Tab-separated table of C-alpha atoms in Angstrom:
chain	number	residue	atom	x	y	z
A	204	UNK	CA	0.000	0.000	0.000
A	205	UNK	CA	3.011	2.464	0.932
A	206	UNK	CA	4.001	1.752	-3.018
A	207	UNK	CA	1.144	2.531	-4.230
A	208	UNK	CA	1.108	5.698	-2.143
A	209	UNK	CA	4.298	7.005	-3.576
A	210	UNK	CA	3.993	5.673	-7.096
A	211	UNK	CA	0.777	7.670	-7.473
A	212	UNK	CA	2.135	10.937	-5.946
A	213	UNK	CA	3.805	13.004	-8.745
A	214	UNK	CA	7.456	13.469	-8.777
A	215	UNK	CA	9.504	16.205	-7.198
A	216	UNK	CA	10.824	18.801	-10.251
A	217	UNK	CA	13.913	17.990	-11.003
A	218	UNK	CA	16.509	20.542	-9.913
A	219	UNK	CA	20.110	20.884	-11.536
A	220	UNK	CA	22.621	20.209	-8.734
A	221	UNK	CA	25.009	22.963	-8.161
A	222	UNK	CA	28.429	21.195	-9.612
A	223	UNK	CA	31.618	23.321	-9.321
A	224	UNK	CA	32.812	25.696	-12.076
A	225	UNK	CA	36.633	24.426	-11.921
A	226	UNK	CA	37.512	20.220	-13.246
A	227	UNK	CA	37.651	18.248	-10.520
A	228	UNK	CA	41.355	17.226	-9.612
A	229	UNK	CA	42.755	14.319	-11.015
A	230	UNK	CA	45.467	12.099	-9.976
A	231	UNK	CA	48.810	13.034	-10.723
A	232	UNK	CA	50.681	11.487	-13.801
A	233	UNK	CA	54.059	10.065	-13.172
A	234	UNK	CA	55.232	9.085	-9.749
A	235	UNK	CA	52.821	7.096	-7.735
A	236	UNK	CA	51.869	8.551	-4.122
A	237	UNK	CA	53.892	5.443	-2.648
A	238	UNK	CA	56.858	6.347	-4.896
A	239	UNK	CA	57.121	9.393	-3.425
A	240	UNK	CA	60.469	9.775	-1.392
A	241	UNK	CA	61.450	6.612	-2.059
A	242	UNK	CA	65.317	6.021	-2.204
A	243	UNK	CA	66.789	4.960	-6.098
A	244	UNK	CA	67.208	1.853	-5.113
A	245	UNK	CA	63.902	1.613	-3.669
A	246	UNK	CA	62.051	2.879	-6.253
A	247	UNK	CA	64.257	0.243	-8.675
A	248	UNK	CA	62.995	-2.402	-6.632
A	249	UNK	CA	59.443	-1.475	-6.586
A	250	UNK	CA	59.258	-1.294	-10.106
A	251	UNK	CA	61.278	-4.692	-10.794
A	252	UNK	CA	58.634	-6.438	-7.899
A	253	UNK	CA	55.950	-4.388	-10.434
A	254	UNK	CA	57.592	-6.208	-13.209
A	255	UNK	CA	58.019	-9.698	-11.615
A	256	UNK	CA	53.993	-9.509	-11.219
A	257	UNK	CA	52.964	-8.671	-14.571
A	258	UNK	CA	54.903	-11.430	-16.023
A	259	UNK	CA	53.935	-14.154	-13.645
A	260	UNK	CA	50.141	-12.352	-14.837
A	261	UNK	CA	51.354	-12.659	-18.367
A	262	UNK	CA	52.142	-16.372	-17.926
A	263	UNK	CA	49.758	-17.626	-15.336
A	264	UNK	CA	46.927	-15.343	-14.627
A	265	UNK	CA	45.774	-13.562	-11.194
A	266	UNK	CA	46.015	-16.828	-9.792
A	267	UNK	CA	49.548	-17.507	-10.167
A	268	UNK	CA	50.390	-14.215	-8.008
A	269	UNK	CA	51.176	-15.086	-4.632
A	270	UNK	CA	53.726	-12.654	-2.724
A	271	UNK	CA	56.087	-15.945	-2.256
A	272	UNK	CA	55.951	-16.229	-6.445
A	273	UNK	CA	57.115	-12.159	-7.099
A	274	UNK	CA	59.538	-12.468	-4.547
A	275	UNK	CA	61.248	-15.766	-6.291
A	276	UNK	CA	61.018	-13.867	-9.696
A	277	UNK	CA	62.103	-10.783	-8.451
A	278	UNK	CA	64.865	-12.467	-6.913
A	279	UNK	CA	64.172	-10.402	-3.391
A	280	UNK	CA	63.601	-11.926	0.025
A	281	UNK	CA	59.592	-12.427	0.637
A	282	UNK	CA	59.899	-9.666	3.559
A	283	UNK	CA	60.435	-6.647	0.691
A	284	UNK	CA	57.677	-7.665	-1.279
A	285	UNK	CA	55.338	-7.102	1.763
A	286	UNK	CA	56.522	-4.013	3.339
A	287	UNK	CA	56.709	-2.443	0.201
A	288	UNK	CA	52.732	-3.363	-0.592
A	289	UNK	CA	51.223	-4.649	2.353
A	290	UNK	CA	50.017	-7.417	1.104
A	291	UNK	CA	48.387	-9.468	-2.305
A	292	UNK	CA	45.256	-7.066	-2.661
A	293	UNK	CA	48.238	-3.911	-2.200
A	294	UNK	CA	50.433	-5.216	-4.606
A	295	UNK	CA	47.711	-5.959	-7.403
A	296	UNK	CA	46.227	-2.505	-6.543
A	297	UNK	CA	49.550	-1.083	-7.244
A	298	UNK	CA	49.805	-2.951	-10.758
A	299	UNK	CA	46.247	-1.445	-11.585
A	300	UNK	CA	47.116	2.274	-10.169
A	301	UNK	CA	50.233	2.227	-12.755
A	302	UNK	CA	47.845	0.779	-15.991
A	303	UNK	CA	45.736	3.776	-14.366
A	304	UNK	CA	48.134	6.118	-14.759
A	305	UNK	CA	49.178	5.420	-18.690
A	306	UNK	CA	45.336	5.342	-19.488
A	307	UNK	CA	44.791	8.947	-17.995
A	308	UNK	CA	47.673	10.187	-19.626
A	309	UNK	CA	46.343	9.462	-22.571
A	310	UNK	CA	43.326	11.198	-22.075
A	311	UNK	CA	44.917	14.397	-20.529
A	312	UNK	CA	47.688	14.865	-23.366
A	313	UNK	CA	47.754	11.945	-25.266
A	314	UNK	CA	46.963	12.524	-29.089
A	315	UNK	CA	42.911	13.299	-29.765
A	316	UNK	CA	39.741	11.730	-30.375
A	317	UNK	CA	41.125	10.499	-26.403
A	318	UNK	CA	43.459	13.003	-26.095
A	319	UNK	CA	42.836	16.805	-26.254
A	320	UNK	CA	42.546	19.066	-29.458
A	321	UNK	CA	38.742	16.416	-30.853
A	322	UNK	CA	35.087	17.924	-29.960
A	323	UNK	CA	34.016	16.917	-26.137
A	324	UNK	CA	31.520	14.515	-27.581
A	325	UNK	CA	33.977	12.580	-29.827
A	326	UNK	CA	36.599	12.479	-26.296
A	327	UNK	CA	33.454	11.187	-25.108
A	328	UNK	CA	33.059	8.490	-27.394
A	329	UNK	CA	36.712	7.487	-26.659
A	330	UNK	CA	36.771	7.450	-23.515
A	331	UNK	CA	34.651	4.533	-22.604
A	332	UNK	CA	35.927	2.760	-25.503
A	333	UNK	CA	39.262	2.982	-24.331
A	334	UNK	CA	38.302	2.261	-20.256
A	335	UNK	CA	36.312	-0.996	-21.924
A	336	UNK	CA	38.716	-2.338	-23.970
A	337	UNK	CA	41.697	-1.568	-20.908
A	338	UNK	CA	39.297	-3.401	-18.757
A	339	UNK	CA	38.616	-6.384	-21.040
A	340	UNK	CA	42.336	-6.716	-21.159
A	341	UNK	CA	43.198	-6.832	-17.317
A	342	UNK	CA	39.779	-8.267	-16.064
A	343	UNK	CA	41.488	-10.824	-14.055
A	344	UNK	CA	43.440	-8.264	-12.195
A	345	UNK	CA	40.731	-5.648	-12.160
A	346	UNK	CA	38.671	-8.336	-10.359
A	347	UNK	CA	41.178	-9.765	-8.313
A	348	UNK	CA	41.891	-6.210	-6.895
A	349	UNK	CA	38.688	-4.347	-6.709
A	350	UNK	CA	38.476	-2.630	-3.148
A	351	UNK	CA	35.511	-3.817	-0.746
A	352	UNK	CA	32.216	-2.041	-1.563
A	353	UNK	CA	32.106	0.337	0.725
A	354	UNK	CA	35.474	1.911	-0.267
A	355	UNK	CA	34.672	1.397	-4.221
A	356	UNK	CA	33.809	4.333	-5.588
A	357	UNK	CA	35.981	6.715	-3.337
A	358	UNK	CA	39.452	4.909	-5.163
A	359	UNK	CA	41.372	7.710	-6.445
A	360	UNK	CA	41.157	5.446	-9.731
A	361	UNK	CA	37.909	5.599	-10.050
A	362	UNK	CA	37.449	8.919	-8.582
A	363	UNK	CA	39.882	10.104	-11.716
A	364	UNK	CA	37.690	8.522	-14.407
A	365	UNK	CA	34.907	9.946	-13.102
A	366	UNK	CA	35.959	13.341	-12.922
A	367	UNK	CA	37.303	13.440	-16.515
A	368	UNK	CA	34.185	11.889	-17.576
A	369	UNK	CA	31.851	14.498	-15.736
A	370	UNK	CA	34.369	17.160	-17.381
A	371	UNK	CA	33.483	16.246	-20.867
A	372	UNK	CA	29.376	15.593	-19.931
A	373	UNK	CA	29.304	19.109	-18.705
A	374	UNK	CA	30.370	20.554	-22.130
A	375	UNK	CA	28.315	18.771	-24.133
A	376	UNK	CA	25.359	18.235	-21.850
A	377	UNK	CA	24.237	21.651	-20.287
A	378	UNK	CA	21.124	20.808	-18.872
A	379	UNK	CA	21.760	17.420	-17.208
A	380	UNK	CA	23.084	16.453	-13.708
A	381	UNK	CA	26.888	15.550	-15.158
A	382	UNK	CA	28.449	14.152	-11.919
A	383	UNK	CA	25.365	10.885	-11.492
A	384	UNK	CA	25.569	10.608	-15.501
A	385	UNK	CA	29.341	9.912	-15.200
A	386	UNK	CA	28.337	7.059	-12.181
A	387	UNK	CA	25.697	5.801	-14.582
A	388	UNK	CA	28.113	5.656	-17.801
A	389	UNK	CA	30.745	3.922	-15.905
A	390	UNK	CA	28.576	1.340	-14.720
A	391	UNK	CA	28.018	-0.088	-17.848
A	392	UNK	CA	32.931	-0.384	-17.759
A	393	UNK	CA	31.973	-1.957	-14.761
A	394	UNK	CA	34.620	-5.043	-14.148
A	395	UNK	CA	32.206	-7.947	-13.089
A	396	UNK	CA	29.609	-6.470	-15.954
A	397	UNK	CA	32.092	-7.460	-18.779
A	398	UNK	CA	33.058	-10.177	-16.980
A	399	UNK	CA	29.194	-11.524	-16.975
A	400	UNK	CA	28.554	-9.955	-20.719
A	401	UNK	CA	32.009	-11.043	-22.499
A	402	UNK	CA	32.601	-14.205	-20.751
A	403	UNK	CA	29.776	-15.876	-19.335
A	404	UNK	CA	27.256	-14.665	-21.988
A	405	UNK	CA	29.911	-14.320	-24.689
A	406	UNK	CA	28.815	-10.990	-26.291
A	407	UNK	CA	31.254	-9.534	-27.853
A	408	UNK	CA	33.919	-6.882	-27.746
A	409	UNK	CA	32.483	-5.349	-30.781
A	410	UNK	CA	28.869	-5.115	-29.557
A	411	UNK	CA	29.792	-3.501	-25.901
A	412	UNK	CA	31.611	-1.184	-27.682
A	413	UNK	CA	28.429	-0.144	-30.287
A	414	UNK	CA	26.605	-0.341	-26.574
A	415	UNK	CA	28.352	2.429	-25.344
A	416	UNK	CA	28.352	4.439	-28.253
A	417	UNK	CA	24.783	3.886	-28.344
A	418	UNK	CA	24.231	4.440	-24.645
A	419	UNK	CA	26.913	8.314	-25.025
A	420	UNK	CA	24.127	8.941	-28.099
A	421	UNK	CA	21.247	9.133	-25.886
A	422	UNK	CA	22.381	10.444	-22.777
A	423	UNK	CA	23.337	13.600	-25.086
A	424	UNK	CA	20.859	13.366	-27.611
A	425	UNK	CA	23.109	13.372	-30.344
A	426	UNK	CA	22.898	10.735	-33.655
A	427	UNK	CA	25.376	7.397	-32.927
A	428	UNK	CA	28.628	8.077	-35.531
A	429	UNK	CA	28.174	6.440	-38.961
């Protein structure tokens, strides 16, 4: 009866939230946060433990990383490999936060339709094409390292997509509340999503991509490109 109730009353007007005039920040390209201060040598061995990981990825999956595996391929003690990430979910974090960091170069100075210097709508376009196809390619890892729910969507990862995707919304949607459209856009990049639509269903690559195209066409009421 409550249902009812609310279904039948009519709908609050919708009022355009009051979104900030400046970008949001994004994260900074080039040394990670936990590079920071690190000694040469440190920062050598980070990025060989980095390296050690992605090839036991390369040649076994998620499944083959264990923090006794990178430290045998690394050829470090175990000890370094966990107080320099904690532990498994820090150091696969750490492998995503560096993919992170190439993909959002690209799309702050990287050459156009990602890059700058193409219309907002065709950066659009680009965008999720790019974060699918990224995701498709490390959706092992991206799985294997999501954080728990409740710390999800405040990852500076995805807090970095989103605010480059709410960037180009607001100039090419002007009447529209930008900053829940770039939450609903990403959800259809979401990890487990292409897991379920690529691999369990087996729809493919091409049609998520013509799915998001479709999906940028009408949230700004534009044609789909030819």
């Amino acid at each position: 009866m409550l249902y009812a109730v609310v279904m039948s009353s009519a709908p609050p007007p919708f009022q355009k939230p009051r979104e900030p005039a400046e970008t949001p920040a994004l994260l900074e390209v080039g040394t990670a946060p936990a590079e920071q201060g690190l000694r040469a040598d440190a920062a050598r061995n980070r990025a060989r433990l980095l390296e050690a990981a992605a090839r036991l990825i390369a040649e076994h999956g998620v499944a083959g990383v264990t923090m006794e595996a990178v430290a045998a391929a690394a050829d470090v003690g175990k000890g370094t490999v966990f107080r320099r990430f904690g532990d498994r979910t820090g150091l696969l974090t750490a492998l995503l936060d560096h993919s992170a960091r190439r993909l959002q170069a690209d799309f702050l100075s990287g050459p156009p339709p990602l890059g700058p210097g193409a219309p907002p709508l065709e950066r659009l376009r680009a965008f999720g094409v790019a974060v699918l196809y990224r995701t498709a390619e490390q959706l092992d890892l991206q799985l294997a390292a999501q954080p728990e729910p409740t710390r999800r969507f405040a990852h500076p990862v995805a807090g970095a997509l989103r605010a480059h995707l709410t960037m180009l919304l607001r100039q090419t949607v002007s009447d529209g509340d930008c900053e829940l459209l770039a939450h609903t856009l990403l959800a259809s990049l979401d990890p487990a999503l292409i897991h379920h639509l690529n691999r369990q269903r087996g729809v493919p690559m091409e049609r998520l991509e013509n799915a998001w195209l479709d999906l940028v066409a009408r949230v700004t009421r534009t044609d789909p490109p030819d």
